[in-house]
Amino acid sequence: MLPRLAATCVGIVAIERAVGVVAGGASSSRPSPHARLCDASDGALARGVRPGQRIVDAQRCAPDLQVVAVDVAGLTQALHGVAEQLYRHAPACEPVAPAERACLPFFAVVVDLAGLPRPPARTLAELAAAVAQTGHRAVVAASSSRALSLAVARDMAARPSRWGRAQLVIDDRGPERLAVRTALRTRLAVEALELDRDVVDDLRAAGVACAQDLVPLLRSGLVERLGVAAQRVRPVLVDAADLDDVDDLVVPWRPPELVVVARELEHAVTALEPLLFVLRPLAEDVLRRLDARGARLLELTVALRRQTAAPTELIVGFPAAVTAVDVVVRVLQARLERAFAQQRVGHDGVRGLVLRASRTTPARARQLEGLGSPPSSGSSSGTTAASLAAAPLQGAIADLCAEFSAELGEGRVGCLHPTRAALPEHMTALLPPGVAADADDDRVAGSAAAPRRGRRPVTLDPRTAHGRFAAGWPWPLSMLPTPVRLASLEAVVDERLFCQLDGVDDDGPYEREYRVVVFADGRRALCVWDAETSERFLCGWFD
Amino acid sequence: MNVPAVSSEPARLLRRLQSDAGAGRLPLALGRAREESAAGDDPLSAWWSIPGAVVELSALPGAGALSVAFALALRARAQAVAARRPGWLCALDPAGTLSAPALLHLGVPLDELLVIRPPPDRALACATRACRSGVAAVVVDVAAVDDLSRWSVPLRRLTLAAEEQGAAVLLVTSARARREGPLPCAARALVDVAPPGAGGVAGARPPAPGASAALVLRPVRHRHGLPPRVLCTPSSSVIAALVAEQVRH
């Protein structure tokens, strides 16, 4: 079995190897002391400096360390030049830039070896020679998986002494597949998996040293911790010999839901007042989206993109969950006043805004509000439990609700809820999705159209139960918003009593008699009989 | 009770149904239009539940088109759930007439049915956005709209969104609405109350309160050729029995 993919991890940073250590990911000339090293000179390596280390940690091994920040744009351009050279040896080459926060930010070229006539080992040697001709150092690894090839190449480039070679062909498609992959995972450092540095730090703190150590963590919430990055880990962990369902464990990951709202401004804003004017609808949008997801805001991150200077980021924490936009805007105003004074934001001008809900909490209180009055003891306790058990909405549906609520207004988007004993006109009321109604309540629970206001429970005719007539009729599927005088419609050929309702409405006590009428063409409708005028009014259609 | 074998291929199913009817084994799948009944096990869903397309059901109020639309939406939902996709339903209800108990009786999961009440002229635009949000089926009830003469363009947009997402769109229109021409839908049927004794079906009794009346779907257009006429025997708003008939045109 021939491996199909080769990852050529190009040592472009070797251009600066004579200088010393190169800090990856930083674009400015003075990298942060917490920036990670992506490569080191031989002298630095001999003194214990390792790629992936923070600069402060590396300086403990080599206090006289010289740090050079790489020019990412220049390296990317050079990488494309290398890829052009490799096109001579393989028909498909893809330059791969490192992730922004990757531990080992090596540039790489992925080469498809499928269909090449020569043996993989010889092709790999040719690829390495071709890269060397461009003046860069390269390690080459080939396997059946792109992610695995990249990870191995990264690890080989970062820890050459451990691997002892610059070219490696992994035959991981044969009968010894499981053993080969397990051995590989045991040798592969967790830094080589292109995970974020913070995640790697957490994993290291949890005792994870190599990729094989991740396998037992799969059942302990590793996928949830990794989030989107789980996709990168999956090809490496698949075929774990001691875990049959690893694929099931890794695949159904749910990406963390982030509520982010951004706005680009046509002109730079230099004053606070117009900036607040722009911020308010954005904050409203964030709150609305959170509301639709059943969450409340605890912390808001505001990034101000400035005209020339680096972006300013403000993190605004709230002591309790907030729902009112006025509160958010007031707090933002106070923070922005300080930012304008201290960081001279106004002097430079703001060209763009990004609001991100960085911390949220489940909206339990909001769900209670959705049920009308605060829950009292007794029958409402079941409602509360049901509300809290409501599952959060799926992201796309939540966004849809938020958009339509903003566009069409409250009460025009939501879910219908079953009511056991309500007036027919209340059966069409909508509740926000995710808010559970109490089936035992005598009203449309939580509906703004049917506030409680001390109403006496409506009594249904004993022949009806759960909104369904004993003879097999449910309530009509289509209820008219206002009754229509039946005399204006076609002739009625048959009529039968449906049910009787009596109770107290806002207008006082009432007694209604509902009948099912059948028209000449066979259609059926629900009518209410007005005893005073002896007239029938159409209430709904059995559609 | 003899229930026909499940088949997803309409022509094969039709032949089976015809042979059953000829042998006196009339297939009456009585019961609610259950959620778990996957699409394709009856002639109604075999012909009229088309994922990724818009199906128009034209009727007068009270003829049962809305019930048929929701029955088809439930079948599309069952298909989506079987494919491990989200099973949300969406109903565009500009008139605000959808009633909760009847939907519940029909088997619609109310907590997974998103009801949107836009102005009538924006119903299709909202349905398009709902389609793009990944719902399994959309029921658009525009039976109260009496002028459909300028609905072709938004309907094409809706069709594209449905194709893109694989959502089934059921468009309920008024049979009396004004049109410049046929709407660009994949299929169109007229829904009407069946005349007494139609097709010799037991459920198609003369309509009387308390008894089950039959609905008939008269195909007008279908992208896979003209399907047979379908009789549905609803217990009021519940699709309870399904029988296929040969086309009589």
Short mmCIF file of C-alpha atoms in Angstrom, two decimals, chain B residues 47-236:
data_model
loop_
_atom_site.label_atom_id
_atom_site.label_comp_id
_atom_site.label_asym_id
_atom_site.label_seq_id
_atom_site.Cartn_x
_atom_site.Cartn_y
_atom_site.Cartn_z
CA TRP B 47 -45.69 11.46 -5.09
CA TRP B 48 -46.14 14.64 -3.16
CA SER B 49 -43.40 14.77 -0.53
CA ILE B 50 -40.51 16.06 -2.63
CA PRO B 51 -37.45 17.21 -0.70
CA GLY B 52 -35.76 20.15 -2.34
CA ALA B 53 -38.84 21.26 -4.26
CA VAL B 54 -41.95 23.38 -3.93
CA VAL B 55 -45.31 21.63 -4.09
CA GLU B 56 -48.41 23.72 -4.49
CA LEU B 57 -51.69 22.62 -2.97
CA SER B 58 -54.62 24.70 -4.12
CA ALA B 59 -57.90 24.55 -2.30
CA LEU B 60 -60.72 26.51 -0.83
CA PRO B 61 -60.80 27.09 2.92
CA GLY B 62 -61.98 24.02 4.75
CA ALA B 63 -61.13 21.58 1.97
CA GLY B 64 -58.24 20.07 3.93
CA ALA B 65 -55.21 21.35 2.03
CA LEU B 66 -53.53 22.53 5.20
CA SER B 67 -53.86 19.11 6.79
CA VAL B 68 -52.37 17.48 3.73
CA ALA B 69 -49.54 20.01 3.74
CA PHE B 70 -48.66 19.27 7.34
CA ALA B 71 -48.94 15.53 6.74
CA LEU B 72 -46.43 15.91 3.91
CA ALA B 73 -44.20 18.14 6.04
CA LEU B 74 -44.17 15.46 8.73
CA ARG B 75 -43.02 12.92 6.19
CA ALA B 76 -40.24 15.24 5.05
CA ARG B 77 -39.28 15.68 8.68
CA ALA B 78 -39.14 11.94 9.18
CA GLN B 79 -36.83 11.72 6.17
CA ALA B 80 -34.59 14.43 7.56
CA VAL B 81 -34.42 12.84 10.99
CA ALA B 82 -33.62 9.49 9.42
CA ALA B 83 -30.75 11.19 7.60
CA ARG B 84 -29.55 12.64 10.93
CA ARG B 85 -30.40 16.16 9.89
CA PRO B 86 -32.30 18.69 12.04
CA GLY B 87 -36.01 18.06 12.04
CA TRP B 88 -37.33 21.55 12.50
CA LEU B 89 -40.49 22.52 10.70
CA CYS B 90 -41.49 26.03 9.78
CA ALA B 91 -44.94 27.40 9.06
CA LEU B 92 -45.51 30.73 7.38
CA ASP B 93 -48.87 31.83 8.65
CA PRO B 94 -49.58 35.40 7.54
CA ALA B 95 -53.21 35.23 8.62
CA GLY B 96 -52.32 33.97 12.11
CA THR B 97 -54.87 31.18 11.99
CA LEU B 98 -52.90 28.06 12.89
CA SER B 99 -54.41 26.39 15.92
CA ALA B 100 -52.31 24.49 18.42
CA PRO B 101 -54.65 21.62 19.46
CA ALA B 102 -55.41 20.64 15.88
CA LEU B 103 -51.74 20.61 14.98
CA LEU B 104 -51.01 18.52 18.02
CA HIS B 105 -53.76 16.14 17.01
CA LEU B 106 -52.21 15.94 13.57
CA GLY B 107 -48.97 14.74 15.14
CA VAL B 108 -46.97 17.91 14.63
CA PRO B 109 -44.33 18.44 17.36
CA LEU B 110 -45.21 21.96 18.40
CA ASP B 111 -41.89 22.60 20.09
CA GLU B 112 -40.12 21.99 16.79
CA LEU B 113 -42.51 23.94 14.63
CA LEU B 114 -41.46 27.53 14.17
CA VAL B 115 -44.44 29.70 13.25
CA ILE B 116 -43.75 32.99 11.50
CA ARG B 117 -46.44 35.54 10.78
CA PRO B 118 -45.14 38.00 8.22
CA PRO B 119 -47.24 40.29 6.05
CA PRO B 120 -48.68 38.24 3.15
CA ASP B 121 -46.52 39.90 0.52
CA ARG B 122 -43.36 38.91 2.40
CA ALA B 123 -44.33 35.32 3.11
CA LEU B 124 -42.20 33.84 0.34
CA ALA B 125 -39.17 35.94 1.25
CA CYS B 126 -39.43 34.78 4.85
CA ALA B 127 -39.88 31.20 3.70
CA THR B 128 -36.71 31.52 1.65
CA ARG B 129 -34.77 32.63 4.70
CA ALA B 130 -36.29 29.83 6.74
CA CYS B 131 -35.20 27.34 4.08
CA ARG B 132 -31.67 28.64 4.21
CA SER B 133 -31.67 28.11 7.98
CA GLY B 134 -31.84 24.39 7.49
CA VAL B 135 -35.41 23.49 8.39
CA ALA B 136 -36.67 20.15 7.12
CA ALA B 137 -39.95 21.41 5.69
CA VAL B 138 -41.76 24.70 5.27
CA VAL B 139 -45.52 25.08 5.04
CA VAL B 140 -46.52 28.39 3.48
CA ASP B 141 -50.20 29.10 3.99
CA VAL B 142 -51.14 31.89 1.62
CA ALA B 143 -54.70 30.70 1.09
CA ALA B 144 -55.94 34.12 2.09
CA VAL B 145 -54.00 35.85 -0.70
CA ASP B 146 -56.26 36.47 -3.65
CA ASP B 147 -53.69 37.77 -6.13
CA LEU B 148 -50.71 35.57 -7.02
CA SER B 149 -49.93 37.31 -10.30
CA ARG B 150 -46.49 38.55 -9.23
CA TRP B 151 -45.29 35.60 -7.24
CA SER B 152 -43.14 33.91 -9.86
CA VAL B 153 -39.85 35.61 -9.02
CA PRO B 154 -39.98 35.14 -5.22
CA LEU B 155 -41.18 31.61 -5.79
CA ARG B 156 -38.16 30.86 -7.97
CA ARG B 157 -35.92 32.19 -5.21
CA LEU B 158 -37.72 29.95 -2.76
CA THR B 159 -37.24 27.00 -5.09
CA LEU B 160 -33.52 27.67 -5.30
CA ALA B 161 -33.26 27.85 -1.51
CA ALA B 162 -35.23 24.63 -1.15
CA GLU B 163 -33.02 22.88 -3.71
CA GLU B 164 -29.92 24.11 -1.98
CA GLN B 165 -30.97 22.92 1.46
CA GLY B 166 -33.07 19.91 0.50
CA ALA B 167 -36.13 21.27 2.29
CA ALA B 168 -39.65 20.32 1.29
CA VAL B 169 -41.82 23.37 0.71
CA LEU B 170 -45.60 23.03 0.74
CA LEU B 171 -47.37 26.04 -0.67
CA VAL B 172 -51.06 26.24 0.20
CA THR B 173 -52.85 28.62 -2.13
CA SER B 174 -56.41 29.55 -2.83
CA ALA B 175 -58.00 27.89 -5.84
CA ARG B 176 -59.74 31.17 -6.57
CA ALA B 177 -56.63 33.34 -6.46
CA ARG B 178 -55.80 35.40 -9.52
CA ARG B 179 -52.76 34.15 -11.47
CA GLU B 180 -51.00 35.28 -14.58
CA GLY B 181 -49.94 31.73 -15.28
CA PRO B 182 -48.95 28.58 -13.49
CA LEU B 183 -46.62 29.15 -10.57
CA PRO B 184 -43.13 27.67 -11.03
CA CYS B 185 -43.58 24.72 -8.70
CA ALA B 186 -42.38 21.16 -9.08
CA ALA B 187 -45.91 19.86 -8.63
CA ARG B 188 -49.38 21.20 -8.19
CA ALA B 189 -52.54 19.54 -6.96
CA LEU B 190 -56.05 20.66 -6.28
CA VAL B 191 -57.35 19.53 -2.93
CA ASP B 192 -61.05 19.11 -2.59
CA VAL B 193 -63.60 17.28 -0.55
CA ALA B 194 -64.31 14.02 -2.34
CA PRO B 195 -67.82 13.52 -3.65
CA PRO B 196 -69.85 10.86 -1.85
CA GLY B 197 -68.71 7.37 -2.67
CA ALA B 198 -65.69 8.52 -4.63
CA GLY B 199 -63.60 5.59 -5.76
CA GLY B 200 -65.67 3.20 -3.75
CA VAL B 201 -63.57 3.96 -0.72
CA ALA B 202 -65.08 3.10 2.59
CA GLY B 203 -63.92 6.35 4.11
CA ALA B 204 -65.47 8.48 1.40
CA ARG B 205 -68.89 8.60 2.86
CA PRO B 206 -71.23 11.53 2.35
CA PRO B 207 -69.92 14.32 4.51
CA ALA B 208 -71.86 14.53 7.72
CA PRO B 209 -70.80 15.88 11.08
CA GLY B 210 -69.15 13.21 13.10
CA ALA B 211 -68.27 11.10 10.08
CA SER B 212 -65.03 11.09 8.19
CA ALA B 213 -65.06 12.82 4.85
CA ALA B 214 -62.55 12.04 2.13
CA LEU B 215 -60.21 14.47 0.48
CA VAL B 216 -59.01 14.09 -3.02
CA LEU B 217 -55.76 15.36 -4.47
CA ARG B 218 -56.27 16.04 -8.16
CA PRO B 219 -52.85 16.39 -9.78
CA VAL B 220 -52.52 19.29 -12.15
CA ARG B 221 -48.79 19.14 -12.80
CA HIS B 222 -45.88 17.03 -11.61
CA ARG B 223 -42.28 17.01 -12.71
CA HIS B 224 -42.20 13.22 -12.83
CA GLY B 225 -45.30 12.90 -14.98
CA LEU B 226 -48.88 13.07 -13.91
CA PRO B 227 -49.38 10.95 -10.78
CA PRO B 228 -52.56 9.13 -9.85
CA ARG B 229 -55.29 10.83 -7.97
CA VAL B 230 -54.89 10.32 -4.25
CA LEU B 231 -57.75 9.97 -1.85
CA CYS B 232 -57.11 10.84 1.75
CA THR B 233 -59.64 9.94 4.37
CA PRO B 234 -59.13 12.35 7.18
CA SER B 235 -60.75 12.18 10.53
CA SER B 236 -61.59 15.84 10.46
#
